[in-house]
Amino acid sequence: MDMKIVPTTCPYCGTGCGLNLVVKDGKVVSVAAWQRHPVNEGKLCPKGRYAHEFIHRPDRLTKPLIKKDGKFVEATWDEAYDLVAKKLKSFKPEEVMCLSSARVSNEENYLMQKFARTVIKTPHVDHCARLCHASTVVGLAGAFGSGAMTNDIGGIAESKCIFVLGSNTVEQHPLIGRKIVQAKQKGAKVICFDPRFTPTARLADLYASFYSGTDVALLNGLMQHIIKNGWEAKDYIATRTKDFEKVKAVVMKPEYSLDNVSRITGIAVKDLETAAEWFAKSPASCLCYSMGITQHTTGVDNVKSVANLLMLTGNVGKIGGGVNALRGQNNVQGACDMGALPNVYSGYQNVTLEPSQTKMKEAWGCEIAPGKVGYTVTDAINVLCDSPPKLKAIYIMGENPMVSDPDLHHVEKALKNLEFLVVQDIFLTETAQLADVVLPASCFAEKDGTQTSTERRVQRFRKAVNPPGDAKVDWQIICELAAKMGCAKQFPFKSAEEIFNEVAKVTPSYAGMSYARIEKPEALHWPCPTPEHPGTPVLHTQKFSHPDGLGVFTPIEFKPPAEVPDAEYPFILTTGRCIWQWHTGSMTRRSSSLEREEPESWLEINTEDAKALGIQNREVVRAITRRGEVKVAARVTPDIKRNEVFMPFHYAECAANTLTNNALDPTAKIPEFKACAVRVEKIKEA
Ligand code: SF4
């Protein structure tokens, strides 16, 4: 019997827990927590515990597929590459888009954006951060000069007041939730405001439910109360920030009195007063947020308001403080860092600035895409519905927009308008089924690479087993396709480490990193600018990342969601995840231990609302929005605010995103998944 243990990193959420894969006779048979990993310290949540179960599924893609007469036919790699190369070359560069992925490695994200910009020469490259934390990247970069989580995960346990807003941390980032528990055990106060009484809310010393999409009003109200009482950090504001007076002028308006904010949000005045006092007076307060803040047409406003509160109270740049923007997927931070975005090269180097363009041209040794901002994922879906469509072909690596994107009828129409679609994935996902060519790729256990967790920790994952059949690793597929298209010189890589070395050369925040330096589980947090630099767990300790070193306050007025309830659609629909499933379910729904826990979708509705509609628990009801309808089992519970309903988005056969609104934040272009108007109907018997 051949057995080995391979240390690696969890492929699910952005916490970045360390795993040991147990390999027996060439198969991963189990997962054990990595005892000495500094984040999870020998613990795992259910998803991590069962992360091996999808790896050897019989429905893994093992051969390239080419669609002929509407049916997929197995092909050789040469046949698939020849067809993809010929088709991609047949379009103008700006008619082609590349979609990268938060689920693959840094090296693969780096190569995908390099492929777009050097081989196709298109500016159109993006990935699913557009759907989760695009608002964070824009909002925190505006406030602090760096669009990432300011502190490390370990520091949450040192906080004295943790405000959880727009995050169900205990279910979605369970090993970060454990740090909240540890802080509480050391005396920290926990505040949680959420429309649902989640497992995270159960931890809170102060919980209040509130209406989705009212975060700016809430935060402005808290700031008004803090300023009125003189609790703001006056020295910090004077020495480390600018434009405070502009924010003060807005938040002190009568609109943001606690009485008015209570009316807008549904939170009692006394709870608002308590939250403001606890947060302002604690010696170290942090705020943990996730997509409840970002997935709004006011996503950037929400993030900037969070930044305002943290600067007002002097909590940015210290242990136990900080804006803890909890990134969703395992490598969504890294995919952004690697420049799989339409406006920046790796390390957030602006594509529109001549020095950045010249630097990349010289590093890559060829002409590159014009220095202009390309389409986002959400732009792409819209321009595909133009007549004639402005895009003709998309190359998708590891994304599943046919379940993950808002308003799925619109997405399907858009993808069907493409002349050519290539999907590179490990399973025949709902999106891959629409493709002209499918390229079989490898999962986390079948390749080497790095990923960057939510706390900016760049850590390794390691190959444990071979990919199934003829499947290949994503970086190898990109290199071989680039060679077929005449760009072998730019893609000479023989290992993931060689790619990482190029990343370090062209990316200032990764410049001091190497595989040797991140071999241990502690790894390194970026920025790490030199080989001697120890990495940076806490950002902005002495100065912010703007050229003048100052944090920037931004005045923000409250705006309601794009679609609010009315007589026809009287409820607010909000969407999210559960602990057992992951995003579009392509991996977790193929993991039997996870799938058996939550195999079906549901619609959570308040007990009183259900009673008024005559709906019983588990009764199948109809949920209808202006975009579509689904039949779904009701889950009747007092744990959700009245007039608000919730659906998880993991289930393709009952897709919550059939209902959601594709209205976008004007800057970050993130859709408003967290609030749209919906009607819930009892299904009448025939
Ligand atoms: Fe994996 Fe996240 Fe669970 Fe850790 S908390 S085991 S990274 S899913």
PDB file of N, CA and C and ligand atoms in Angstrom, residues 10-17 19 40 43-49 172-176 582, ligand 1:
ATOM      1  N   CYS A  10      -7.059  24.815   1.927  1.00  0.00           N
ATOM      2  CA  CYS A  10      -8.460  24.497   1.626  1.00  0.00           C
ATOM      3  C   CYS A  10      -8.921  25.204   0.343  1.00  0.00           C
ATOM      4  N   PRO A  11      -9.675  24.488  -0.514  1.00  0.00           N
ATOM      5  CA  PRO A  11     -10.118  25.100  -1.782  1.00  0.00           C
ATOM      6  C   PRO A  11     -11.414  25.897  -1.666  1.00  0.00           C
ATOM      7  N   TYR A  12     -11.979  26.031  -0.501  1.00  0.00           N
ATOM      8  CA  TYR A  12     -13.281  26.700  -0.413  1.00  0.00           C
ATOM      9  C   TYR A  12     -13.146  28.172  -0.032  1.00  0.00           C
ATOM     10  N   CYS A  13     -13.332  28.531   1.233  1.00  0.00           N
ATOM     11  CA  CYS A  13     -13.491  29.974   1.496  1.00  0.00           C
ATOM     12  C   CYS A  13     -12.158  30.689   1.661  1.00  0.00           C
ATOM     13  N   GLY A  14     -12.233  32.007   1.749  1.00  0.00           N
ATOM     14  CA  GLY A  14     -11.042  32.850   1.794  1.00  0.00           C
ATOM     15  C   GLY A  14     -10.288  32.821   3.108  1.00  0.00           C
ATOM     16  N   THR A  15     -10.754  32.015   4.080  1.00  0.00           N
ATOM     17  CA  THR A  15     -10.032  31.930   5.353  1.00  0.00           C
ATOM     18  C   THR A  15      -8.639  31.349   5.139  1.00  0.00           C
ATOM     19  N   GLY A  16      -8.531  30.381   4.216  1.00  0.00           N
ATOM     20  CA  GLY A  16      -7.214  29.823   3.900  1.00  0.00           C
ATOM     21  C   GLY A  16      -6.690  28.838   4.929  1.00  0.00           C
ATOM     22  N   CYS A  17      -7.559  27.940   5.410  1.00  0.00           N
ATOM     23  CA  CYS A  17      -7.110  26.956   6.411  1.00  0.00           C
ATOM     24  C   CYS A  17      -6.143  25.946   5.793  1.00  0.00           C
ATOM     25  N   LEU A  19      -4.711  22.221   5.276  1.00  0.00           N
ATOM     26  CA  LEU A  19      -5.217  20.845   5.267  1.00  0.00           C
ATOM     27  C   LEU A  19      -4.063  19.889   5.034  1.00  0.00           C
ATOM     28  N   ASN A  40      -6.105  27.958  11.255  1.00  0.00           N
ATOM     29  CA  ASN A  40      -7.134  27.023  11.752  1.00  0.00           C
ATOM     30  C   ASN A  40      -6.664  26.172  12.927  1.00  0.00           C
ATOM     31  N   LYS A  43      -8.144  22.800  13.321  1.00  0.00           N
ATOM     32  CA  LYS A  43      -9.615  22.665  13.213  1.00  0.00           C
ATOM     33  C   LYS A  43     -10.016  22.847  11.746  1.00  0.00           C
ATOM     34  N   LEU A  44     -11.156  22.284  11.396  1.00  0.00           N
ATOM     35  CA  LEU A  44     -11.713  22.503  10.054  1.00  0.00           C
ATOM     36  C   LEU A  44     -13.228  22.629  10.152  1.00  0.00           C
ATOM     37  N   CYS A  45     -13.817  23.353   9.216  1.00  0.00           N
ATOM     38  CA  CYS A  45     -15.282  23.357   9.146  1.00  0.00           C
ATOM     39  C   CYS A  45     -15.704  22.183   8.248  1.00  0.00           C
ATOM     40  N   PRO A  46     -17.003  21.911   8.127  1.00  0.00           N
ATOM     41  CA  PRO A  46     -17.428  20.734   7.350  1.00  0.00           C
ATOM     42  C   PRO A  46     -16.911  20.749   5.901  1.00  0.00           C
ATOM     43  N   LYS A  47     -16.897  21.917   5.266  1.00  0.00           N
ATOM     44  CA  LYS A  47     -16.466  21.934   3.863  1.00  0.00           C
ATOM     45  C   LYS A  47     -15.000  21.510   3.759  1.00  0.00           C
ATOM     46  N   GLY A  48     -14.157  22.054   4.643  1.00  0.00           N
ATOM     47  CA  GLY A  48     -12.757  21.662   4.626  1.00  0.00           C
ATOM     48  C   GLY A  48     -12.600  20.184   4.952  1.00  0.00           C
ATOM     49  N   ARG A  49     -13.355  19.720   5.921  1.00  0.00           N
ATOM     50  CA  ARG A  49     -13.245  18.318   6.367  1.00  0.00           C
ATOM     51  C   ARG A  49     -13.533  17.345   5.216  1.00  0.00           C
ATOM     52  N   GLN A 172     -20.126  31.220   7.095  1.00  0.00           N
ATOM     53  CA  GLN A 172     -19.426  31.405   5.812  1.00  0.00           C
ATOM     54  C   GLN A 172     -17.912  31.408   5.929  1.00  0.00           C
ATOM     55  N   HIS A 173     -17.397  31.798   7.086  1.00  0.00           N
ATOM     56  CA  HIS A 173     -15.950  31.747   7.342  1.00  0.00           C
ATOM     57  C   HIS A 173     -15.785  31.154   8.751  1.00  0.00           C
ATOM     58  N   PRO A 174     -16.160  29.879   8.916  1.00  0.00           N
ATOM     59  CA  PRO A 174     -16.272  29.338  10.282  1.00  0.00           C
ATOM     60  C   PRO A 174     -15.009  29.485  11.129  1.00  0.00           C
ATOM     61  N   LEU A 175     -13.833  29.358  10.507  1.00  0.00           N
ATOM     62  CA  LEU A 175     -12.620  29.452  11.326  1.00  0.00           C
ATOM     63  C   LEU A 175     -12.246  30.897  11.626  1.00  0.00           C
ATOM     64  N   ILE A 176     -12.890  31.844  10.987  1.00  0.00           N
ATOM     65  CA  ILE A 176     -12.788  33.246  11.422  1.00  0.00           C
ATOM     66  C   ILE A 176     -13.820  33.471  12.525  1.00  0.00           C
ATOM     67  N   TRP A 582     -21.303  25.396  -1.370  1.00  0.00           N
ATOM     68  CA  TRP A 582     -20.364  26.434  -1.781  1.00  0.00           C
ATOM     69  C   TRP A 582     -20.748  26.985  -3.135  1.00  0.00           C
TER      70      TRP A 582
HETATM   71 FE1  SF4 B   1     -12.015  25.721   4.345  1.00  0.00          FE
HETATM   72 FE2  SF4 B   1     -13.028  28.098   4.977  1.00  0.00          FE
HETATM   73 FE3  SF4 B   1     -13.809  25.940   6.272  1.00  0.00          FE
HETATM   74 FE4  SF4 B   1     -11.356  26.883   6.629  1.00  0.00          FE
HETATM   75  S1  SF4 B   1     -13.244  27.917   7.207  1.00  0.00           S
HETATM   76  S2  SF4 B   1     -11.936  24.731   6.359  1.00  0.00           S
HETATM   77  S3  SF4 B   1     -10.876  27.635   4.552  1.00  0.00           S
HETATM   78  S4  SF4 B   1     -14.146  26.374   4.082  1.00  0.00           S
END
